[in-house]
Amino acid sequence: DVEPPPKDEL
Amino acid sequence: MNIFRLAGDMTHLASVLVLLLKIHTIKSCSGVSLKTQELYALVFATRYLDIFVTYVSFYNTVMKLIFLGSSFSIVWYIRRHRVVRRSYDKDQDTFRHLFLLLPCLVLALVINEKFTFKEVMWTFSIYLEAVAILPQLVLLQRTRNIDNLTGQYVFLLGAYRALYILNWIYRYFTEEHYVHWITWIAGIIQTLLYADFFYYYFQSWKNSVKLELPA
């Protein structure tokens, strides 16, 4: 399972 | 951060400032949908629940605070300001919040990355943002009286969404594992909602006539 990308957007 | 993301954030910021400035200086909110503004306030409140817990960057925190502050100020102006509230087209702005809120909530409970309160709220905010512009678009079509600032507000919001898609494409090719399916699909749907508006906006711009949407 790939780690979900960080939520770094607005 | 890439140039598309920055340009997207700046158009988003510009859209909110245009609207606040319009309301603040001419003390009128005519043509502005309170329903859409309330939905945006809820979008930011549910998306930035962890604003003081998860730190991404100074830029992100400041922008989040601006979006929260501006969206709630706009709602306050339309509902509470002694002069502004009289210009609100209440009888035209009849879109029901619930028609958008309920499906988004159900969808967020079913389709999400992780079934936790924070994650479901975040997903809900993504779905809700995708459709929150609908009451505004309906109001524009209904009144057919679009002043320049309201037209620019909707145009800038649409531009922000389009730029975010370019940002995702860029990130997809430059970063590893950068796939946010939920955000992408909701974002594409959101951008498509502006297609019709964009068409008439550019037509009016090309022919330098006043923007008017067909009934």
mmCIF file of C-alpha atoms in Angstrom:
data_model
loop_
_atom_site.group_PDB
_atom_site.id
_atom_site.type_symbol
_atom_site.label_atom_id
_atom_site.label_comp_id
_atom_site.label_asym_id
_atom_site.label_seq_id
_atom_site.Cartn_x
_atom_site.Cartn_y
_atom_site.Cartn_z
ATOM 1 C CA ASP A 1 0.000 0.000 0.000
ATOM 2 C CA VAL A 2 1.363 3.379 -0.988
ATOM 3 C CA GLU A 3 1.255 6.097 1.641
ATOM 4 C CA PRO A 4 -1.217 8.812 0.562
ATOM 5 C CA PRO A 5 0.459 12.093 -0.389
ATOM 6 C CA PRO A 6 0.444 14.894 2.194
ATOM 7 C CA LYS A 7 -2.422 17.396 2.126
ATOM 8 C CA ASP A 8 -0.327 20.434 1.397
ATOM 9 C CA GLU A 9 -2.783 22.253 -0.849
ATOM 10 C CA LEU A 10 -5.445 24.767 0.034
ATOM 11 C CA MET B 1 5.419 24.833 -4.886
ATOM 12 C CA ASN B 2 5.100 25.190 -8.627
ATOM 13 C CA ILE B 3 4.033 28.210 -10.636
ATOM 14 C CA PHE B 4 0.550 26.801 -11.414
ATOM 15 C CA ARG B 5 -0.224 26.213 -7.768
ATOM 16 C CA LEU B 6 0.972 29.707 -6.822
ATOM 17 C CA ALA B 7 -0.968 31.320 -9.688
ATOM 18 C CA GLY B 8 -4.028 29.284 -8.663
ATOM 19 C CA ASP B 9 -3.797 30.417 -5.062
ATOM 20 C CA MET B 10 -3.309 34.021 -6.147
ATOM 21 C CA THR B 11 -6.389 34.004 -8.399
ATOM 22 C CA HIS B 12 -8.337 32.392 -5.553
ATOM 23 C CA LEU B 13 -7.147 35.128 -3.221
ATOM 24 C CA ALA B 14 -7.934 37.792 -5.827
ATOM 25 C CA SER B 15 -11.473 36.442 -6.280
ATOM 26 C CA VAL B 16 -12.196 36.704 -2.567
ATOM 27 C CA LEU B 17 -10.646 40.176 -2.326
ATOM 28 C CA VAL B 18 -12.631 41.412 -5.345
ATOM 29 C CA LEU B 19 -15.820 40.287 -3.673
ATOM 30 C CA LEU B 20 -14.964 41.710 -0.250
ATOM 31 C CA LEU B 21 -13.880 44.984 -1.818
ATOM 32 C CA LYS B 22 -17.071 45.236 -3.834
ATOM 33 C CA ILE B 23 -19.223 44.641 -0.779
ATOM 34 C CA HIS B 24 -17.152 46.869 1.477
ATOM 35 C CA THR B 25 -16.765 49.871 -0.830
ATOM 36 C CA ILE B 26 -20.074 50.051 -2.673
ATOM 37 C CA LYS B 27 -21.972 48.607 0.318
ATOM 38 C CA SER B 28 -23.930 46.308 -1.940
ATOM 39 C CA CYS B 29 -24.067 42.557 -2.361
ATOM 40 C CA SER B 30 -26.504 42.569 -5.228
ATOM 41 C CA GLY B 31 -25.908 39.620 -7.543
ATOM 42 C CA VAL B 32 -23.974 37.738 -4.849
ATOM 43 C CA SER B 33 -25.387 34.438 -3.624
ATOM 44 C CA LEU B 34 -25.397 34.166 0.160
ATOM 45 C CA LYS B 35 -25.980 30.428 -0.237
ATOM 46 C CA THR B 36 -22.701 29.996 -2.115
ATOM 47 C CA GLN B 37 -20.840 32.161 0.408
ATOM 48 C CA GLU B 38 -22.218 30.142 3.339
ATOM 49 C CA LEU B 39 -21.203 26.931 1.615
ATOM 50 C CA TYR B 40 -17.667 28.253 1.093
ATOM 51 C CA ALA B 41 -17.436 29.255 4.764
ATOM 52 C CA LEU B 42 -18.420 25.690 5.657
ATOM 53 C CA VAL B 43 -15.931 24.300 3.107
ATOM 54 C CA PHE B 44 -13.044 26.156 4.753
ATOM 55 C CA ALA B 45 -14.218 25.424 8.300
ATOM 56 C CA THR B 46 -14.399 21.668 7.643
ATOM 57 C CA ARG B 47 -11.211 21.503 5.563
ATOM 58 C CA TYR B 48 -8.986 23.441 7.938
ATOM 59 C CA LEU B 49 -10.098 21.692 11.151
ATOM 60 C CA ASP B 50 -6.471 20.869 11.897
ATOM 61 C CA ILE B 51 -5.117 24.328 11.080
ATOM 62 C CA PHE B 52 -3.486 24.692 14.491
ATOM 63 C CA VAL B 53 -2.440 21.052 14.733
ATOM 64 C CA THR B 54 -0.879 20.145 11.396
ATOM 65 C CA TYR B 55 1.748 22.569 10.216
ATOM 66 C CA VAL B 56 2.631 22.591 6.519
ATOM 67 C CA SER B 57 4.201 26.002 6.010
ATOM 68 C CA PHE B 58 3.845 29.610 7.082
ATOM 69 C CA TYR B 59 2.354 30.328 3.649
ATOM 70 C CA ASN B 60 -0.307 27.623 4.057
ATOM 71 C CA THR B 61 -1.324 28.745 7.537
ATOM 72 C CA VAL B 62 -1.615 32.395 6.528
ATOM 73 C CA MET B 63 -3.632 31.554 3.407
ATOM 74 C CA LYS B 64 -5.956 29.305 5.419
ATOM 75 C CA LEU B 65 -6.558 32.089 7.926
ATOM 76 C CA ILE B 66 -7.290 34.527 5.084
ATOM 77 C CA PHE B 67 -9.787 32.169 3.439
ATOM 78 C CA LEU B 68 -11.523 31.446 6.741
ATOM 79 C CA GLY B 69 -11.608 35.107 7.728
ATOM 80 C CA SER B 70 -12.760 36.422 4.360
ATOM 81 C CA SER B 71 -15.478 33.825 3.809
ATOM 82 C CA PHE B 72 -16.997 34.385 7.248
ATOM 83 C CA SER B 73 -16.715 38.180 6.833
ATOM 84 C CA ILE B 74 -18.600 38.034 3.533
ATOM 85 C CA VAL B 75 -21.377 35.994 5.158
ATOM 86 C CA TRP B 76 -21.458 38.455 8.056
ATOM 87 C CA TYR B 77 -21.719 41.424 5.679
ATOM 88 C CA ILE B 78 -24.627 39.946 3.733
ATOM 89 C CA ARG B 79 -26.556 38.756 6.794
ATOM 90 C CA ARG B 80 -25.776 41.397 9.382
ATOM 91 C CA HIS B 81 -24.443 44.621 7.886
ATOM 92 C CA ARG B 82 -27.054 47.333 8.266
ATOM 93 C CA VAL B 83 -26.702 48.658 4.694
ATOM 94 C CA VAL B 84 -25.325 45.716 2.735
ATOM 95 C CA ARG B 85 -28.024 43.265 3.776
ATOM 96 C CA ARG B 86 -30.733 45.421 2.166
ATOM 97 C CA SER B 87 -29.202 44.815 -1.286
ATOM 98 C CA TYR B 88 -29.326 41.037 -0.943
ATOM 99 C CA ASP B 89 -31.540 39.420 -3.612
ATOM 100 C CA LYS B 90 -33.220 37.080 -1.173
ATOM 101 C CA ASP B 91 -36.125 36.136 -3.416
ATOM 102 C CA GLN B 92 -33.822 35.191 -6.286
ATOM 103 C CA ASP B 93 -31.274 33.285 -4.223
ATOM 104 C CA THR B 94 -33.501 30.318 -3.504
ATOM 105 C CA PHE B 95 -31.171 27.363 -4.037
ATOM 106 C CA ARG B 96 -31.500 24.874 -1.156
ATOM 107 C CA HIS B 97 -28.306 24.221 0.808
ATOM 108 C CA LEU B 98 -29.514 20.763 1.735
ATOM 109 C CA PHE B 99 -29.628 19.546 -1.861
ATOM 110 C CA LEU B 100 -25.881 20.017 -1.973
ATOM 111 C CA LEU B 101 -24.959 19.353 1.664
ATOM 112 C CA LEU B 102 -26.641 15.976 2.090
ATOM 113 C CA PRO B 103 -25.276 14.230 -1.023
ATOM 114 C CA CYS B 104 -21.787 15.555 -0.253
ATOM 115 C CA LEU B 105 -21.974 14.278 3.326
ATOM 116 C CA VAL B 106 -23.231 10.840 2.256
ATOM 117 C CA LEU B 107 -20.577 10.613 -0.460
ATOM 118 C CA ALA B 108 -17.858 11.642 2.002
ATOM 119 C CA LEU B 109 -18.998 8.922 4.433
ATOM 120 C CA VAL B 110 -18.865 6.309 1.668
ATOM 121 C CA ILE B 111 -15.913 7.392 -0.479
ATOM 122 C CA ASN B 112 -12.922 8.612 1.528
ATOM 123 C CA GLU B 113 -9.275 7.767 2.048
ATOM 124 C CA LYS B 114 -9.705 6.864 5.706
ATOM 125 C CA PHE B 115 -12.814 6.580 7.866
ATOM 126 C CA THR B 116 -11.929 9.037 10.598
ATOM 127 C CA PHE B 117 -13.762 12.205 11.609
ATOM 128 C CA LYS B 118 -11.024 14.508 10.329
ATOM 129 C CA GLU B 119 -10.653 12.643 7.056
ATOM 130 C CA VAL B 120 -14.400 12.447 6.369
ATOM 131 C CA MET B 121 -14.744 16.183 7.086
ATOM 132 C CA TRP B 122 -11.845 16.918 4.747
ATOM 133 C CA THR B 123 -13.390 14.792 1.988
ATOM 134 C CA PHE B 124 -16.770 16.447 2.591
ATOM 135 C CA SER B 125 -15.147 19.856 2.098
ATOM 136 C CA ILE B 126 -13.632 18.713 -1.204
ATOM 137 C CA TYR B 127 -17.001 17.464 -2.510
ATOM 138 C CA LEU B 128 -18.824 20.529 -1.243
ATOM 139 C CA GLU B 129 -16.349 22.930 -2.800
ATOM 140 C CA ALA B 130 -16.919 21.245 -6.159
ATOM 141 C CA VAL B 131 -20.612 22.209 -6.178
ATOM 142 C CA ALA B 132 -20.713 25.275 -3.908
ATOM 143 C CA ILE B 133 -20.685 27.657 -6.871
ATOM 144 C CA LEU B 134 -24.025 26.317 -8.173
ATOM 145 C CA PRO B 135 -26.317 28.707 -6.229
ATOM 146 C CA GLN B 136 -24.194 31.608 -7.533
ATOM 147 C CA LEU B 137 -24.408 30.402 -11.131
ATOM 148 C CA VAL B 138 -28.165 29.900 -10.816
ATOM 149 C CA LEU B 139 -28.521 33.407 -9.369
ATOM 150 C CA LEU B 140 -26.490 34.925 -12.214
ATOM 151 C CA GLN B 141 -28.607 33.155 -14.774
ATOM 152 C CA ARG B 142 -31.809 34.142 -13.028
ATOM 153 C CA THR B 143 -31.137 37.828 -12.527
ATOM 154 C CA ARG B 144 -29.222 38.134 -15.810
ATOM 155 C CA ASN B 145 -27.903 41.324 -14.350
ATOM 156 C CA ILE B 146 -24.215 40.741 -13.847
ATOM 157 C CA ASP B 147 -22.107 43.674 -12.752
ATOM 158 C CA ASN B 148 -18.410 43.654 -13.666
ATOM 159 C CA LEU B 149 -17.183 42.758 -10.207
ATOM 160 C CA THR B 150 -19.483 39.773 -9.787
ATOM 161 C CA GLY B 151 -18.473 38.567 -13.260
ATOM 162 C CA GLN B 152 -14.799 38.955 -12.370
ATOM 163 C CA TYR B 153 -15.339 37.156 -9.068
ATOM 164 C CA VAL B 154 -16.780 34.080 -10.790
ATOM 165 C CA PHE B 155 -14.163 34.257 -13.539
ATOM 166 C CA LEU B 156 -11.286 34.357 -11.030
ATOM 167 C CA LEU B 157 -12.759 31.430 -9.096
ATOM 168 C CA GLY B 158 -12.970 29.402 -12.293
ATOM 169 C CA ALA B 159 -9.413 30.365 -13.245
ATOM 170 C CA TYR B 160 -8.220 29.205 -9.812
ATOM 171 C CA ARG B 161 -9.737 25.779 -10.421
ATOM 172 C CA ALA B 162 -8.288 25.473 -13.918
ATOM 173 C CA LEU B 163 -4.818 26.402 -12.609
ATOM 174 C CA TYR B 164 -5.092 23.776 -9.885
ATOM 175 C CA ILE B 165 -5.615 21.122 -12.543
ATOM 176 C CA LEU B 166 -2.413 22.258 -14.296
ATOM 177 C CA ASN B 167 -0.735 22.099 -10.875
ATOM 178 C CA TRP B 168 -1.842 18.457 -10.425
ATOM 179 C CA ILE B 169 -0.614 17.515 -13.882
ATOM 180 C CA TYR B 170 2.728 19.141 -13.098
ATOM 181 C CA ARG B 171 2.990 17.407 -9.727
ATOM 182 C CA TYR B 172 2.024 14.073 -11.257
ATOM 183 C CA PHE B 173 5.060 14.195 -13.529
ATOM 184 C CA THR B 174 7.501 15.719 -11.070
ATOM 185 C CA GLU B 175 6.667 14.033 -7.748
ATOM 186 C CA GLU B 176 6.523 10.408 -6.768
ATOM 187 C CA HIS B 177 3.197 8.846 -5.774
ATOM 188 C CA TYR B 178 1.345 12.088 -6.163
ATOM 189 C CA VAL B 179 -2.163 10.789 -6.805
ATOM 190 C CA HIS B 180 -5.128 12.285 -4.942
ATOM 191 C CA TRP B 181 -8.002 10.699 -6.849
ATOM 192 C CA ILE B 182 -10.765 12.216 -4.732
ATOM 193 C CA THR B 183 -9.387 15.744 -5.081
ATOM 194 C CA TRP B 184 -8.727 15.342 -8.772
ATOM 195 C CA ILE B 185 -12.123 14.013 -9.793
ATOM 196 C CA ALA B 186 -13.977 16.549 -7.624
ATOM 197 C CA GLY B 187 -11.702 19.295 -8.962
ATOM 198 C CA ILE B 188 -12.322 18.390 -12.582
ATOM 199 C CA ILE B 189 -16.099 18.333 -12.024
ATOM 200 C CA GLN B 190 -15.822 21.691 -10.280
ATOM 201 C CA THR B 191 -13.912 23.206 -13.190
ATOM 202 C CA LEU B 192 -16.399 21.834 -15.721
ATOM 203 C CA LEU B 193 -19.214 23.689 -13.933
ATOM 204 C CA TYR B 194 -17.537 26.920 -15.032
ATOM 205 C CA ALA B 195 -17.264 25.911 -18.703
ATOM 206 C CA ASP B 196 -20.568 27.458 -19.674
ATOM 207 C CA PHE B 197 -19.868 30.656 -17.746
ATOM 208 C CA PHE B 198 -16.396 30.908 -19.289
ATOM 209 C CA TYR B 199 -17.851 30.626 -22.769
ATOM 210 C CA TYR B 200 -20.155 33.611 -22.277
ATOM 211 C CA TYR B 201 -17.523 35.527 -20.337
ATOM 212 C CA PHE B 202 -15.034 35.320 -23.219
ATOM 213 C CA GLN B 203 -17.721 36.071 -25.792
ATOM 214 C CA SER B 204 -18.671 39.270 -23.982
ATOM 215 C CA TRP B 205 -15.001 40.156 -23.578
ATOM 216 C CA LYS B 206 -14.203 39.511 -27.257
ATOM 217 C CA ASN B 207 -17.152 41.566 -28.463
ATOM 218 C CA SER B 208 -16.725 44.071 -25.625
ATOM 219 C CA VAL B 209 -20.358 43.893 -24.641
ATOM 220 C CA LYS B 210 -21.869 43.506 -21.178
ATOM 221 C CA LEU B 211 -21.815 39.958 -19.847
ATOM 222 C CA GLU B 212 -25.239 38.369 -20.013
ATOM 223 C CA LEU B 213 -26.128 34.728 -19.561
ATOM 224 C CA PRO B 214 -28.890 33.178 -21.662
ATOM 225 C CA ALA B 215 -32.093 32.380 -19.801
#
